[in-house]
């Protein structure tokens, strides 16, 4: 199968925003855009409880309308559509198995919406072994145009893109995460902000009161470890401007704060092939639900 960017559609504002974002990403990557709809998704869109034939016609119209609108905006983009059978947690990961990423709509601040509700949405994200990007609908009609035109302070004046932010754990291998984040920043010709949030181990919880220098020393060690982790990737992507921050505080809170004005925030989740099933870590979980920016969840070993 030809590599593509795959996006799940259900007709909701969130999924339309996801399709618009995915179209721009497909152009950046110079690959086709693949629009899909999973028939057995529970729906939050205004779909009456009717027979399967009417539902299929509605799904076909959602796909066709989205494809037509995107072709008008991006005449050179190759777009394909497909209606899937089965639930999203099974159908979407299979459909996206050969894709460069899967893009879904997200309401954030509680649960992934569109056809992805609560545990169903989490199961879809955790079952997909390609990067999954969650996109929220703009709060204002002109928000997207302001972002693309460089109206925000953190927008690169030359490229028209805001920064890419990546959250890193300096104690774990993050090669796939870094490869994805640096590649995204290079394609956008924008700044990459690498963030590591750290706290003192429980054994040192009272140490700063006894010796304030302990926290400073741990902070310096975190900064050095972050620099060491980034060094080979800076060399591999010399065109990417990198800003690194090792910050005292909750990793999830620091990353959500740092991503407030970002074009994309990148987090990792560890692949777990065990009887307990797939897993989304607490940092990725928090960012998925609270980030206003699109969130890329990158699976890695």
XYZ file of C-alpha atoms in Angstrom:
301
model
C 0.000 0.000 0.000
C 1.202 3.529 -0.797
C 2.291 5.474 2.259
C -0.281 8.108 3.184
C -1.741 10.212 5.960
C -4.953 8.553 7.155
C -7.699 10.515 8.911
C -10.875 9.271 10.587
C -14.058 11.197 9.776
C -17.525 11.311 11.330
C -18.886 14.680 10.208
C -18.225 16.447 13.517
C -16.354 19.797 13.676
C -13.444 17.996 15.352
C -13.096 15.468 12.546
C -13.341 18.206 9.901
C -10.531 20.067 11.686
C -8.557 16.812 11.732
C -9.068 16.388 7.978
C -7.915 19.962 7.290
C -4.806 19.448 9.433
C -4.114 16.066 7.839
C -4.336 17.565 4.347
C -1.618 20.101 5.147
C 0.481 17.356 6.709
C 0.094 15.174 3.608
C 1.313 18.063 1.467
C 4.314 18.575 3.754
C 5.150 14.873 3.457
C 4.282 14.687 -0.254
C 2.012 11.663 0.236
C -1.704 11.040 -0.501
C -4.462 11.762 2.009
C -6.725 8.832 2.908
C -10.147 9.652 4.425
C -11.950 6.841 6.249
C -15.147 6.331 8.203
C -15.750 3.372 10.529
C -19.416 2.390 10.265
C -19.848 0.922 13.721
C -18.468 3.919 15.603
C -20.860 5.258 18.257
C -21.696 8.717 16.972
C -22.101 12.166 18.505
C -23.031 13.688 15.145
C -26.646 14.259 14.139
C -27.249 10.828 12.659
C -30.770 9.405 13.117
C -31.217 5.818 14.232
C -31.983 4.351 10.814
C -31.184 1.243 8.841
C -27.691 0.321 7.666
C -28.327 1.417 4.053
C -29.203 4.977 5.083
C -26.262 5.090 7.465
C -23.942 3.949 4.679
C -25.298 6.658 2.392
C -24.708 9.227 5.134
C -21.149 7.975 5.662
C -20.438 8.096 1.930
C -21.697 11.675 1.829
C -19.479 12.680 4.774
C -16.454 11.254 2.995
C -17.372 12.731 -0.397
C -18.106 16.211 0.985
C -14.836 16.298 2.921
C -12.865 15.100 -0.107
C -14.495 17.715 -2.376
C -13.751 20.555 0.049
C -10.141 19.499 0.495
C -9.597 19.106 -3.255
C -10.815 22.677 -3.730
C -8.341 23.937 -1.123
C -5.471 21.712 -2.282
C -5.892 20.904 -6.000
C -2.582 19.052 -6.193
C -3.302 16.700 -3.283
C -4.213 13.090 -4.068
C -7.211 12.098 -1.908
C -8.808 8.683 -1.491
C -11.801 7.619 0.625
C -12.999 4.374 2.174
C -15.865 3.279 4.396
C -14.750 0.699 6.963
C -16.613 -2.052 8.765
C -15.993 -2.668 12.429
C -15.246 -0.682 15.531
C -12.550 2.008 15.459
C -10.230 0.330 17.951
C -9.887 -2.545 15.476
C -10.662 -1.008 12.067
C -8.623 2.200 12.224
C -5.297 0.706 13.382
C -5.522 -1.910 10.622
C -6.349 0.709 7.978
C -3.500 2.911 9.173
C -0.960 0.066 9.437
C 0.900 1.261 6.325
C 0.214 4.967 6.854
C 2.736 7.510 8.095
C 0.230 8.602 10.728
C -3.411 8.402 11.785
C -5.208 11.712 12.444
C -8.338 11.955 14.604
C -10.584 14.714 15.894
C -10.347 15.579 19.581
C -12.397 17.813 21.823
C -9.873 17.575 24.637
C -10.466 18.493 28.280
C -12.185 15.235 29.069
C -12.430 12.758 26.241
C -11.666 12.268 22.588
C -14.863 13.091 20.788
C -16.307 12.665 17.332
C -16.890 8.943 17.037
C -14.200 8.379 19.641
C -15.710 8.509 23.099
C -13.941 7.711 26.352
C -12.442 4.250 26.514
C -13.219 3.635 22.825
C -10.999 6.530 21.806
C -8.241 5.496 24.171
C -8.383 1.957 22.817
C -7.963 3.269 19.266
C -4.943 5.383 20.176
C -3.306 2.613 22.190
C -3.924 -0.033 19.503
C -2.311 1.980 16.693
C 1.404 1.373 16.179
C 1.846 4.419 13.956
C 1.882 7.977 15.326
C -1.633 9.223 16.104
C -2.347 12.956 15.917
C -5.329 14.395 17.793
C -6.679 17.700 16.463
C -9.176 20.003 18.130
C -11.606 22.232 16.247
C -10.582 25.941 16.239
C -12.423 28.054 18.810
C -12.858 30.819 16.244
C -13.477 30.640 12.516
C -10.367 32.697 11.718
C -8.059 30.983 14.240
C -6.511 28.711 11.623
C -5.809 31.575 9.215
C -4.158 33.604 12.000
C -1.970 30.645 12.877
C -0.889 30.057 9.294
C -0.267 33.747 8.586
C 2.110 34.254 11.500
C -0.169 36.281 13.755
C 1.040 34.655 16.988
C 4.223 35.629 18.790
C 5.702 32.123 18.547
C 5.086 31.786 14.796
C 8.207 31.621 12.639
C 8.020 34.632 10.310
C 9.590 32.777 7.385
C 7.736 29.464 7.498
C 4.371 30.567 8.878
C 4.399 27.703 11.408
C 4.481 27.883 15.169
C 6.976 25.866 17.177
C 6.927 22.094 17.532
C 7.200 21.003 21.177
C 8.424 17.562 22.257
C 8.269 16.124 25.757
C 11.244 13.936 26.682
C 12.103 11.501 29.456
C 15.887 11.699 29.863
C 15.915 8.327 31.625
C 14.432 6.399 28.682
C 15.350 5.876 25.035
C 13.420 8.398 22.935
C 14.873 7.849 19.460
C 11.535 7.348 17.650
C 10.061 10.316 19.456
C 13.008 12.539 18.572
C 13.077 11.340 14.961
C 9.402 12.262 14.568
C 9.731 15.638 16.307
C 12.867 16.726 14.438
C 11.352 15.620 11.126
C 8.179 17.626 11.793
C 10.183 20.725 12.716
C 12.424 20.328 9.653
C 9.425 20.046 7.317
C 7.898 23.180 8.832
C 11.232 25.052 9.009
C 10.276 26.041 12.545
C 11.823 25.912 16.014
C 11.760 22.686 18.016
C 11.310 23.106 21.766
C 12.452 20.092 23.792
C 10.980 19.967 27.301
C 11.834 17.725 30.233
C 9.945 18.178 33.486
C 11.626 16.791 36.587
C 10.980 16.474 40.292
C 13.174 15.353 43.160
C 12.980 11.659 44.073
C 10.937 10.903 47.163
C 14.127 10.146 49.100
C 15.206 13.770 48.552
C 11.848 15.378 49.303
C 13.187 17.153 52.415
C 16.737 17.630 51.136
C 16.305 21.168 49.716
C 15.358 22.465 53.175
C 18.572 20.984 54.566
C 20.781 21.819 51.584
C 19.350 24.157 48.882
C 22.216 23.195 46.583
C 20.801 19.695 46.062
C 17.931 20.926 43.892
C 20.307 23.087 41.847
C 22.647 20.142 41.300
C 19.813 17.812 40.233
C 18.613 20.533 37.859
C 22.073 20.888 36.306
C 22.291 17.121 35.848
C 18.879 17.105 34.117
C 19.956 19.926 31.803
C 23.157 18.097 30.873
C 21.337 14.815 30.258
C 18.833 16.600 28.020
C 21.634 18.263 26.046
C 23.399 14.917 25.630
C 20.195 13.290 24.382
C 19.611 16.046 21.809
C 23.181 16.358 20.522
C 23.142 13.582 17.865
C 19.782 14.813 16.577
C 21.020 18.382 16.322
C 23.854 17.032 14.187
C 21.465 14.979 12.045
C 19.116 17.964 11.532
C 21.449 20.991 11.459
C 18.773 23.224 9.930
C 16.441 22.826 12.922
C 16.732 25.474 15.606
C 16.394 23.761 19.001
C 15.459 25.302 22.342
C 15.884 22.925 25.281
C 14.390 23.297 28.751
C 14.786 21.020 31.765
C 12.192 22.453 34.148
C 11.408 21.630 37.767
C 7.798 20.483 38.034
C 5.294 17.875 36.916
C 6.267 16.638 33.403
C 2.645 16.695 32.247
C 1.951 20.199 33.555
C 5.177 21.597 32.141
C 4.481 20.101 28.734
C 0.883 21.339 28.568
C 2.089 24.810 29.582
C 4.893 24.792 27.009
C 2.543 23.625 24.251
C -0.019 26.395 24.758
C 1.249 28.359 21.727
C 2.667 25.445 19.704
C 1.821 24.218 16.220
C 2.220 20.611 17.369
C 3.134 18.886 20.625
C 4.787 15.458 20.476
C 4.570 12.893 23.276
C 5.520 9.245 23.464
C 3.775 6.114 24.638
C 5.539 2.841 25.248
C 4.522 -0.162 23.210
C 3.403 -2.858 25.613
C 2.816 -6.315 24.197
C 1.615 -8.055 27.329
C -1.532 -9.743 28.685
C -2.504 -6.422 30.270
C -2.808 -4.927 26.792
C -1.803 -1.554 25.416
C -1.036 1.372 27.664
C -1.045 5.160 27.474
C 1.258 6.737 30.047
C 0.103 9.472 32.437
C 2.014 12.271 30.677
C 0.628 11.413 27.228
C -2.835 10.966 28.748
C -2.764 14.420 30.368
C -1.458 16.174 27.251
C -4.038 14.459 25.040
C -6.830 15.812 27.207
C -5.563 19.292 28.043
C -3.475 20.553 25.122
C -5.105 23.096 22.839
C -2.504 22.322 20.159
C -2.614 19.166 18.002
C -1.027 16.277 19.899
C 1.081 13.599 18.207
C 1.277 10.388 20.241
C 4.304 8.415 19.038
C 4.573 4.719 20.017
C 8.073 3.512 20.786
C 9.830 0.597 22.491
